[in-house]
Coordinates of C-alpha atoms and ligand atoms in Angstrom, one line a residue:
X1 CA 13.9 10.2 -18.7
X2 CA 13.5 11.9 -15.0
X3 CA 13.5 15.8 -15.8
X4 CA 13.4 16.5 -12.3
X5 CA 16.3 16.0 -10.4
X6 CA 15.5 14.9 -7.2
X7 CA 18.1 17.3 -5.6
X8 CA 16.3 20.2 -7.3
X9 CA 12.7 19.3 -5.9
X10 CA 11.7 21.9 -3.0
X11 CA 10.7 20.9 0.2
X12 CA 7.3 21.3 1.7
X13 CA 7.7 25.2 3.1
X14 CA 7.9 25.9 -0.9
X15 CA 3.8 25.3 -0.6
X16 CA 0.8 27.5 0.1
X17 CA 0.2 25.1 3.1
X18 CA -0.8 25.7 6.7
X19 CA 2.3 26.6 8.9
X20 CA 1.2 23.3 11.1
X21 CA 1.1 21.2 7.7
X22 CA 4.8 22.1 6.8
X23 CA 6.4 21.0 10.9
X24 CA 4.0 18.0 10.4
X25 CA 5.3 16.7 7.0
X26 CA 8.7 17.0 8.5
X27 CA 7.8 15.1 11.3
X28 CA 6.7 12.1 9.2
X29 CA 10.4 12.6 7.8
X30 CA 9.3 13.5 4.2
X31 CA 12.0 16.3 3.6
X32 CA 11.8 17.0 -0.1
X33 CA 8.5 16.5 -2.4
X34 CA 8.4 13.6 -4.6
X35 CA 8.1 14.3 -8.5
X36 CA 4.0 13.9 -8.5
X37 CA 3.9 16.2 -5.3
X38 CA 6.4 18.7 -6.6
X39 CA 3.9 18.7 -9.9
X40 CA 0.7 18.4 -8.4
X41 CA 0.5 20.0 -4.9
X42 CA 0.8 23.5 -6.3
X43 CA -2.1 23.1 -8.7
X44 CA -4.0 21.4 -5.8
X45 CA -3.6 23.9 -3.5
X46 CA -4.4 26.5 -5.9
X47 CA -8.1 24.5 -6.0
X48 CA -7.5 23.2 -9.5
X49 CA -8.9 19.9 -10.6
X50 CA -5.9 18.0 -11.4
X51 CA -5.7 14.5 -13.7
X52 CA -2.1 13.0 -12.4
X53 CA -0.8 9.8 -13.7
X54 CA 1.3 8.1 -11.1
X55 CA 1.3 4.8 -9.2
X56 CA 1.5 3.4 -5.8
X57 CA 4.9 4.5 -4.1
X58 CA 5.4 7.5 -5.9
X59 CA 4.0 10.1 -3.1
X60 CA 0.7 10.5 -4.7
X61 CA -1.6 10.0 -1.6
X62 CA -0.1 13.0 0.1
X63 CA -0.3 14.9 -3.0
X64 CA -4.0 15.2 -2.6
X65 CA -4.1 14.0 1.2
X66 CA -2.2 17.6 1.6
X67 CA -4.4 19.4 -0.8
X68 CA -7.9 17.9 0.5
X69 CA -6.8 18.7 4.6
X70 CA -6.2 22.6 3.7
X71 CA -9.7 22.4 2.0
X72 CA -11.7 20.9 4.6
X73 CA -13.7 23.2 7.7
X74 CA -13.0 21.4 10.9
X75 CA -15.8 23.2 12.3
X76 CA -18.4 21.9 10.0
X77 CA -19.0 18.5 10.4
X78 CA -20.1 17.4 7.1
X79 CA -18.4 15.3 4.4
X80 CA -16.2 17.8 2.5
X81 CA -13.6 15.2 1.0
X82 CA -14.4 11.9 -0.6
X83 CA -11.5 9.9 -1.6
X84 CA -12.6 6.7 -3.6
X85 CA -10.4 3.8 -4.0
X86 CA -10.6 0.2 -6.2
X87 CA -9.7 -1.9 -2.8
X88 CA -10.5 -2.0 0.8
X89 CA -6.6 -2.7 1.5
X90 CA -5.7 0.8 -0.6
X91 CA -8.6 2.2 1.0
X92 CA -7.4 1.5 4.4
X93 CA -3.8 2.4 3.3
X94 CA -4.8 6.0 2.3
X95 CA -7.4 6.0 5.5
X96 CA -3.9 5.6 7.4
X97 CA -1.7 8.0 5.5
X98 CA -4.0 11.0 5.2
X99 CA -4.9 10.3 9.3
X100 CA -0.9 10.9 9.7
X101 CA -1.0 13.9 7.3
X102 CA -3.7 15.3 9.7
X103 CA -2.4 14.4 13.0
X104 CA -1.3 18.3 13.0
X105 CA -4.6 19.5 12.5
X106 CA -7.1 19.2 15.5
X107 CA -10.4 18.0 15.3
X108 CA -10.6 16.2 11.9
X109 CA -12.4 12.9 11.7
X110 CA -12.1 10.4 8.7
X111 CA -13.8 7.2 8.4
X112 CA -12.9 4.4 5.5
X113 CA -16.2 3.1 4.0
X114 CA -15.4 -0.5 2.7
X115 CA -17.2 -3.4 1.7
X116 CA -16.7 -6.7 3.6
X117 CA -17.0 -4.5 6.8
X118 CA -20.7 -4.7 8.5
X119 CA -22.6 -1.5 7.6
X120 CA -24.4 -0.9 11.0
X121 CA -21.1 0.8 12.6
X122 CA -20.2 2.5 9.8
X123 CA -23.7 4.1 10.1
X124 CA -23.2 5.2 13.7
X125 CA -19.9 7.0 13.0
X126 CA -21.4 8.7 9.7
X127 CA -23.7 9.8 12.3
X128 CA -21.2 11.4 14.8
X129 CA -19.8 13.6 11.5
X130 CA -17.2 13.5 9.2
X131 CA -15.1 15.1 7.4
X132 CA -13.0 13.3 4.7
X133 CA -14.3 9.9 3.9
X134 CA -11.9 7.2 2.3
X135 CA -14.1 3.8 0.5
X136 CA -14.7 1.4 -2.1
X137 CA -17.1 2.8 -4.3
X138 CA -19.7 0.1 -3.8
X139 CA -19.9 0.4 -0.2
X140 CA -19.9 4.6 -0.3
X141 CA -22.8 4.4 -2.7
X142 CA -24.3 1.6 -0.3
X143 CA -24.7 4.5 2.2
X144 CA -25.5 7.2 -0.1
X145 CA -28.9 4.9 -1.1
X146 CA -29.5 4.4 2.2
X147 CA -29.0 8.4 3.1
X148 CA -26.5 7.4 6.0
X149 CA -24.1 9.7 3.7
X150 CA -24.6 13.1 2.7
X151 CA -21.9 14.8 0.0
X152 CA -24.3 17.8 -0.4
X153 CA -21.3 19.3 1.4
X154 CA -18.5 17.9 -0.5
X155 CA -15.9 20.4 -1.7
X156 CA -13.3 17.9 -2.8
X157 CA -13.7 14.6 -5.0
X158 CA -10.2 12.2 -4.8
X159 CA -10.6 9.1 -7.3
X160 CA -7.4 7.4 -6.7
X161 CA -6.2 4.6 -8.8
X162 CA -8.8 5.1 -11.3
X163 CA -7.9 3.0 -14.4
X164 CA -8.3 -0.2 -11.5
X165 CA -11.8 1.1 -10.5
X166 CA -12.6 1.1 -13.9
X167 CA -10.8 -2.5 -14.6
X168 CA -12.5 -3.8 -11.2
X169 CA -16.7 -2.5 -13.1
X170 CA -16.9 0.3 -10.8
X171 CA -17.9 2.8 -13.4
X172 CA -22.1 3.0 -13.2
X173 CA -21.1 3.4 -9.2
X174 CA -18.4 6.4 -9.6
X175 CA -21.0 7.8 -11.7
X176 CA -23.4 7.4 -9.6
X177 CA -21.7 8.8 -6.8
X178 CA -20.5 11.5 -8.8
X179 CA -24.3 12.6 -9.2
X180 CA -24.8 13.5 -5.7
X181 CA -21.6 15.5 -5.4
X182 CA -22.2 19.1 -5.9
X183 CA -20.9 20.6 -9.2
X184 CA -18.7 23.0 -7.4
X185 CA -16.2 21.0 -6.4
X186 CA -12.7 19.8 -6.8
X187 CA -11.6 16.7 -8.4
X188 CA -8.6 14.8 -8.4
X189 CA -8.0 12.2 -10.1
X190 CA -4.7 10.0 -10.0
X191 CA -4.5 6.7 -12.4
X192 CA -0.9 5.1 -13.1
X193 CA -2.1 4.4 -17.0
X194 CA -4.1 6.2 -19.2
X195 CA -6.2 4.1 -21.2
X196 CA -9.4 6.2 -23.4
X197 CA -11.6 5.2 -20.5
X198 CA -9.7 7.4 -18.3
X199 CA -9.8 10.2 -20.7
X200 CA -13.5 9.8 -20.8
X201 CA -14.2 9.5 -16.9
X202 CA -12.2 12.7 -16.7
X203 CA -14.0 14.6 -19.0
X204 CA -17.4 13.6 -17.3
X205 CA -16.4 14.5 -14.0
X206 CA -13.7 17.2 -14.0
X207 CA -13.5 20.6 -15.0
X208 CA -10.6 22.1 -17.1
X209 CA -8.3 19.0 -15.6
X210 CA -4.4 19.9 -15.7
X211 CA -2.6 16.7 -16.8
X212 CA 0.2 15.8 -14.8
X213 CA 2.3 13.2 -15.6
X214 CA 5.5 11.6 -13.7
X215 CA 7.8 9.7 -16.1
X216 CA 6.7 5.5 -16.5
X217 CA 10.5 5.2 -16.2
X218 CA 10.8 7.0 -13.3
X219 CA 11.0 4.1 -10.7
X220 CA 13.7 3.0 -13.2
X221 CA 16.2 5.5 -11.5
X222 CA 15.9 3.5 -8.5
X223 CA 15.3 0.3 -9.1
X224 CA 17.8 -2.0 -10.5
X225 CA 16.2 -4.7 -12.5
X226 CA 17.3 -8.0 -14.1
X227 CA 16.6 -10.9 -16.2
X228 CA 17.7 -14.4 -15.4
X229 CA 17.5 -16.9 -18.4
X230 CA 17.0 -20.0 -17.3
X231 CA 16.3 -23.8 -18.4
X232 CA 12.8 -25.0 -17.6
X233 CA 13.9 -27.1 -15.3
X234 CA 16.2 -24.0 -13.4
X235 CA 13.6 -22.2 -11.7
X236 CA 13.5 -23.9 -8.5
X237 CA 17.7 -23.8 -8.2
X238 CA 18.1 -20.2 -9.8
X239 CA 15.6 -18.5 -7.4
X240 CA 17.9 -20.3 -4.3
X241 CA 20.7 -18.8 -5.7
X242 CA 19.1 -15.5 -6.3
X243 CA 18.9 -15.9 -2.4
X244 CA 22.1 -17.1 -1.4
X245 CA 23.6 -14.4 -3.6
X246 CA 21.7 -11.3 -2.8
X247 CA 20.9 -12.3 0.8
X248 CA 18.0 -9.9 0.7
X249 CA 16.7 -8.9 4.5
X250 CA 13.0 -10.0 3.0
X251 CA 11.5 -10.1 -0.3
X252 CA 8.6 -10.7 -2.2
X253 CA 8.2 -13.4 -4.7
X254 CA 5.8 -13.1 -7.2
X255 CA 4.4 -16.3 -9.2
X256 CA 1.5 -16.7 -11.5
X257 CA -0.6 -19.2 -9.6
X258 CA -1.3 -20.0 -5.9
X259 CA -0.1 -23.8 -7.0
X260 CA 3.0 -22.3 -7.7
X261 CA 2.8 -20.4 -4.7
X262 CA 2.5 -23.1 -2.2
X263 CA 5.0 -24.7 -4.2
X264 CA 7.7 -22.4 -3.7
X265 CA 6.7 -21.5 -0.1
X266 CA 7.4 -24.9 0.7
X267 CA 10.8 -24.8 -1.6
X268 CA 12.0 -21.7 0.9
X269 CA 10.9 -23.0 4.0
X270 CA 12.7 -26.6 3.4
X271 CA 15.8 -24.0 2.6
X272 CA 16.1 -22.3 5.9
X273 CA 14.6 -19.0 4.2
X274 CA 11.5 -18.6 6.4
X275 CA 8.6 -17.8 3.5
X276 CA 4.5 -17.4 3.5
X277 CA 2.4 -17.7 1.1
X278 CA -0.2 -14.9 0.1
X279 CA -2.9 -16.0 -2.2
X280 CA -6.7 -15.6 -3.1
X281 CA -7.6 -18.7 -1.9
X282 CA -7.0 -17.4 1.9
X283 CA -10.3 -15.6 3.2
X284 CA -9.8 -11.6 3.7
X285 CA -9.1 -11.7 7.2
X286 CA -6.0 -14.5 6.8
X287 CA -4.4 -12.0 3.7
X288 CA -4.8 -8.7 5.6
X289 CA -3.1 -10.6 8.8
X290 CA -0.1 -11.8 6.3
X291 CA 0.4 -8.8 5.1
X292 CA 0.6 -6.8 8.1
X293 CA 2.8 -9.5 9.5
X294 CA 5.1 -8.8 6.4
X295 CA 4.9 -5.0 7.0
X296 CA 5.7 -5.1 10.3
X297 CA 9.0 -7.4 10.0
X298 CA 7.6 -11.1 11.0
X299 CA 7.9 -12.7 7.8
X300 CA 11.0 -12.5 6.0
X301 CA 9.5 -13.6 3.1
X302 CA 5.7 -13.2 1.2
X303 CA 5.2 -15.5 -1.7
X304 CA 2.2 -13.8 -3.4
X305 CA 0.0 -14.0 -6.3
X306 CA -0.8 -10.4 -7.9
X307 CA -4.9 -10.0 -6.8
X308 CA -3.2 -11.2 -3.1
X309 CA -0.5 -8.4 -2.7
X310 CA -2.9 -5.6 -3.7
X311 CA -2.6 -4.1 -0.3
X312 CA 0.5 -4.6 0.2
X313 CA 1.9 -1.2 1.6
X314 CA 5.6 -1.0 2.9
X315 CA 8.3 1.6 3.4
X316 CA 11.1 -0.5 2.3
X317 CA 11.2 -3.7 0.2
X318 CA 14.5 -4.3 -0.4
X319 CA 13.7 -6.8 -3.0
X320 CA 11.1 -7.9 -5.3
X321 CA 11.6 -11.6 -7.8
X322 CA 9.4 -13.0 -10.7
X323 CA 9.3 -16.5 -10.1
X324 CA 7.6 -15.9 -12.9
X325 CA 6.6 -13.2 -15.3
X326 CA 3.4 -12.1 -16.4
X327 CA 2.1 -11.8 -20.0
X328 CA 1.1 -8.1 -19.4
X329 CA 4.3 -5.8 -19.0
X330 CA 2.3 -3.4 -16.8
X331 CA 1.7 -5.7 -14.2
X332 CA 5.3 -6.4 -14.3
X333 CA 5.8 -2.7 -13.6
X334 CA 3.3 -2.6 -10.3
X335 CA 5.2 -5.2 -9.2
X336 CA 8.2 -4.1 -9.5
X337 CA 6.8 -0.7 -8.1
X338 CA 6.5 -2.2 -4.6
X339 CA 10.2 -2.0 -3.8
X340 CA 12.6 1.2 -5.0
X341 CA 9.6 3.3 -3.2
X342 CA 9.9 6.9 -2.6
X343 CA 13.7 7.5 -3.6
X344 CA 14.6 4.2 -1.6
X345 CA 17.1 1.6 -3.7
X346 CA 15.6 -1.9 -4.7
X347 CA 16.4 -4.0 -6.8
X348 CA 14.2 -6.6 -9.5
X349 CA 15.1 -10.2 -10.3
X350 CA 12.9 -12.1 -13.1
X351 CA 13.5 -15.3 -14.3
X352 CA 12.2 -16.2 -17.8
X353 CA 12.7 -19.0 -19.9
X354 CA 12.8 -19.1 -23.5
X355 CA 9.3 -19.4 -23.9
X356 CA 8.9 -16.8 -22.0
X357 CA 10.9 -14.2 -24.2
X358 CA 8.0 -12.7 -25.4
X359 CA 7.1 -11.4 -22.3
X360 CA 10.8 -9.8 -21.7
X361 CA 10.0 -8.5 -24.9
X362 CA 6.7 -6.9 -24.4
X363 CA 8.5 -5.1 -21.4
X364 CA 10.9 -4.1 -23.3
X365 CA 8.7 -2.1 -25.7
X366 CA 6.3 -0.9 -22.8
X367 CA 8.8 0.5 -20.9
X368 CA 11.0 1.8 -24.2
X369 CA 14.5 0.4 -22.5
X370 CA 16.4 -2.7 -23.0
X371 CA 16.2 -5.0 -20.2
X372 CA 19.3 -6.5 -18.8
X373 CA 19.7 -9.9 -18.9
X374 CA 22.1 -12.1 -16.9
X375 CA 22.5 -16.4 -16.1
X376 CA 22.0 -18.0 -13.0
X377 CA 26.0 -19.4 -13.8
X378 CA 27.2 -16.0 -12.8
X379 CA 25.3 -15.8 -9.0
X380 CA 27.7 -16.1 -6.3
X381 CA 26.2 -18.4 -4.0
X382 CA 26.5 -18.5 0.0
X383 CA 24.8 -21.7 0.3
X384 CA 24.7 -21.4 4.1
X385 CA 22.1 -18.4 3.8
X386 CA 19.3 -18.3 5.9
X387 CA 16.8 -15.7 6.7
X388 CA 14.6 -15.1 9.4
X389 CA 12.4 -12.6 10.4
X390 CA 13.9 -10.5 13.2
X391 CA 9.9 -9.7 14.8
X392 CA 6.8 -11.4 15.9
X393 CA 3.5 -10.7 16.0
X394 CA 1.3 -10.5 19.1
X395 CA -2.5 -10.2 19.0
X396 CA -4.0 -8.5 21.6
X397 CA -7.7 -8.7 22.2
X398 CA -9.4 -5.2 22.2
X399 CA -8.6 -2.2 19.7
X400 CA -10.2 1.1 18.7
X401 CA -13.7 -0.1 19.8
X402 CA -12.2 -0.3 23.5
X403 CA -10.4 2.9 23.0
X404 CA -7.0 0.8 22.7
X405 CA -4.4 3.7 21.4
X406 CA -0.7 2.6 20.7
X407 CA 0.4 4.6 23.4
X408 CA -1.3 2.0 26.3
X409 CA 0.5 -1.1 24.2
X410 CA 3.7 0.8 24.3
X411 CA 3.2 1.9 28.1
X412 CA 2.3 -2.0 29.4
X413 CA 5.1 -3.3 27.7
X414 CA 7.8 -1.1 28.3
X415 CA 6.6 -0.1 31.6
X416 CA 5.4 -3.0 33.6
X417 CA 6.6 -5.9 31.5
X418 CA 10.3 -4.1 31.5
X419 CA 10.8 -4.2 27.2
X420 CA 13.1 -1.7 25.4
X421 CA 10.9 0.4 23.2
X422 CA 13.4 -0.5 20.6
X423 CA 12.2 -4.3 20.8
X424 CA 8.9 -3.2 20.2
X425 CA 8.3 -2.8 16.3
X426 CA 5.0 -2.0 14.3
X427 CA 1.7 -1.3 16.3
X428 CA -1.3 -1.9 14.4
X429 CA -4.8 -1.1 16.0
X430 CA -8.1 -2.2 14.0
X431 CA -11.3 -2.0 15.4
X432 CA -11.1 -5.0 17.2
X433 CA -7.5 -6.4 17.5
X434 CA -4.3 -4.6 17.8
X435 CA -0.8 -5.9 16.3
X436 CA 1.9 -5.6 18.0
X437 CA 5.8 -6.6 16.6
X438 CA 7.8 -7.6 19.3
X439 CA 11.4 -8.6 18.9
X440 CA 11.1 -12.6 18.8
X441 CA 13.5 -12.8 21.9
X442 CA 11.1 -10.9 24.5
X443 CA 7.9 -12.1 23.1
X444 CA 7.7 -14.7 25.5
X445 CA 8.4 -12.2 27.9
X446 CA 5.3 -9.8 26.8
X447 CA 3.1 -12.9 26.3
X448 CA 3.9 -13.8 29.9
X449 CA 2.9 -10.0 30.8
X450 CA -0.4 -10.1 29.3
X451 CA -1.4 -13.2 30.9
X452 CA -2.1 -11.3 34.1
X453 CA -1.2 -7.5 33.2
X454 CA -3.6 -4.9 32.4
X455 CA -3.7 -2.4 29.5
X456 CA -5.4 0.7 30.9
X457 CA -6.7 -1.2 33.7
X458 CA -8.5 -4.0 32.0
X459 CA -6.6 -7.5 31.3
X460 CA -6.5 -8.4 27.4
X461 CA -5.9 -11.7 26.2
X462 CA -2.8 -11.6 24.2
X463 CA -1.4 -14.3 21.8
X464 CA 1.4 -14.9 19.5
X465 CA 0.1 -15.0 15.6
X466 CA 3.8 -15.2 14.3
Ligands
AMP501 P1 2.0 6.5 -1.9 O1 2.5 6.5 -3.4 O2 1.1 7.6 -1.6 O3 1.5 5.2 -1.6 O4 3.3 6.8 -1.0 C1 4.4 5.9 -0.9 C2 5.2 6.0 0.4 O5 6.0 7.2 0.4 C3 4.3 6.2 1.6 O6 4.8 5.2 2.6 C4 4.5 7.6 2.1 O7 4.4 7.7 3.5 C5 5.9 7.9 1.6 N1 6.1 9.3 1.2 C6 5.2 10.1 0.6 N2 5.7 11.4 0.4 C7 7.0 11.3 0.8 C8 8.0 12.3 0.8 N3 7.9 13.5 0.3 N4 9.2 11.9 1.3 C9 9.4 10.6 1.8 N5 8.4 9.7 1.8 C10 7.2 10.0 1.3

């Protein structure tokens, strides 16, 4: 069912986009427009408001990230683009994405407005101007009582997965928010399912929307998925062998419960398959570290509940599993969603026994194909398998509130402390930490660096989190 053939899609130069824009998409190595971009950036640049149904991984944050930067005044330094999202960890992924969509553009400053984050320095840098802020819609109309925020200004309105604001009781506050916004505006908004809610928001807050829509199926083209049938008792065995047989570089597993997750952590781990486990029991700070310790290569493996991986944000998952599958078929399709992303391969594995048929089923008819259903008997196993991750993580002491930029990371350790660059992986700066993957070979070697080297003059204290 994908009308678009990815081959036929333009590329970026196709677009009424600043010349810088088009070098600087390149440079990120996006070549040709996904289907929601190739759909939705030409109405966005052309100042339409646009209702677009497509999920996470299908390209939809540069399709207004794009639109919203070629809207904006650089010289004006009020709030001209508010992009409202349903979690801090999306919020913080789009903060990220639209910051690299900008980096061609000089001058432009966007903060991400979240709850869970103290308010008083949130204040201070609404105070030194913005242009394009990125939050939770609790925390944005936080500041908007307390007049720290201003959207008299606001020429574009972003609300991305909508259907989960609306599933997570943020309506009264997008209303709210919405009230302050001028009329004359743009609004986007981007949901991956269309329930009559949706329909309703849209018709409160947009003006003559244009529906866009990118095929359910479409991450079907790309992601191969299967069904395992299994005894009750097979579980434990048939995810092993799903292992041993696709010898996956890392993977997420997802399960229903954080019992179960513990359970098969601990199953991987005794198996030489080097696993952690990611659920809501784990304050906020131990869950974002996980998952940028997944993202970056040091762990192979995240066991995760569904409310855990919300944020999870990766280029490449070569693999996804359902220890277990869930009762409601669209939550099997975000998970699945998180590997296969933008045009990449990935493949599926669920395992369901026969009390769980219905659920197959209820996929089955939500997604409108058959689903493909094999038996543990057929995996071909390599019972010597293991998996490790091939990074670690080292926390470093100090980030952007001590002016901390990847560049002074990278410079220490490849200068002083005599690294490749190509053993030095992911680096993550927060406001006060920075993440750094380090081939597990030379972390020693960096650690031993840090304990009397200096990062822009100053010594850090380093240590290894993975
Ligand atoms: P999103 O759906 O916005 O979360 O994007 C999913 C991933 O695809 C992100 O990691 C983007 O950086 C990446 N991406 C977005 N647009 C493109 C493109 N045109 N070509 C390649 N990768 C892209």
């Amino acid at each position: 069912m994908n009308d678009t053939n990815p081959d036929e899609r333009g590329g970026f130069e196709t677009l009424a986009l600043m010349s810088a824009q088009i070098e600087n998409v390149k440079s990120l190595g996006y070549e040709r427009m996904t289907e929601i971009q190739a759909k939705a950036l030409p109405l966005v640049l052309d100042g339409k408001d646009v209702l677009g149904r497509a999920k996470t991984g299908s390209g939809k944050t540069a399709a207004f990230g794009l639109g919203l930067l070629e809207a904006i005044k650089p010289k004006n330094f009020k709030v001209q683009a508010l992009v409202l999202c349903p979690t801090r960890e999306l919020a913080e992924q789009v903060g990220k994405e639209i910051r690299r969509l900008a980096q061609g553009i000089p001058n432009v400053k966007l903060i991400t407005l979240c709850g869970g984050k103290p308010i008083g320095p949130q204040k201070q840098s609404l105070q030194h101007g913005a242009h394009i802020v990125v939050g939770t819609p609790g925390r944005v109309l936080d500041h908007l009582r307390k007049r720290t925020l201003d959207l008299r200004s606001l020429a574009v309105l972003v609300l991305d997965e909508a259907d989960r604001m609306l599933d997570m009781g943020f309506s009264e506050d997008m209303e709210a928010i919405v009230e302050q916004a001028p009329r004359q505006r743009q609004t986007l908004m981007f949901s991956a399912t269309f329930p009559s809610s949706i329909a309703r928001i849209s018709r409160a807050m947009q003006t003559d929307p244009v529906s866009v829509t990118v095929d359910a199926e479409h991450a079907a083209g790309v992601i191969d998925q299967l069904f395992y049938e299994i005894k009750k008792n097979e579980r434990e065995g048939t995810l092993l062998g799903l292992m041993e047989h696709y010898q996956p570089s890392s993977a997420v597993v997802f399960c229903q419960t954080k019992v179960q997750c513990a359970e098969v952590t601990d199953l991987l781990n005794n198996r030489r398959v080097e696993a952690v486990a990611l659920h809501g029991d784990l304050d906020q700070r131990r869950r974002d570290l996980q998952l940028a310790l997944f993202a970056n290569g040091s762990t192979a493996v995240l066991v995760a509940t569904d409310v855990a991986a919300r944020g999870l944000d990766i280029k490449s998952l070569p693999m996804v599993i359902n220890y277990e599958l869930p009762r409601d078929p669209e939550v099997y399709v975000h998970r699945i969603g998180r590997t296969g992303r933008a045009g990449e391969q990935g493949i599926a594995l669920s395992l369901f026994t026969e009390a769980e048929q219905q659920r197959v089923k209820a996929i089955e008819e939500y997604s409108g194909t058959p689903c493909l259903i094999d038996v543990p008997a057929s995996l071909d196993r390599q019972p010597d398998f293991q998996l490790k991750a091939a990074m670690g993580t080292v926390q470093i002491e100090g980030g952007r509130k001590s002016k901390i930029r990847p560049g002074d990371l990278l410079g220490a350790l490849t200068g002083d402390a005599g690294l490749q660059g190509s053993q030095i992986g992911k680096i993550d700066i927060q406001d006060h930490y920075a993440y750094v993957a380090i081939e597990r070979g030379v972390i020693r070697a960096a650690l031993d660096y840090f304990a009397d080297g200096k990062v822009k003059g100053r010594s850090v204290r380093a240590r290894r989190v993975s």
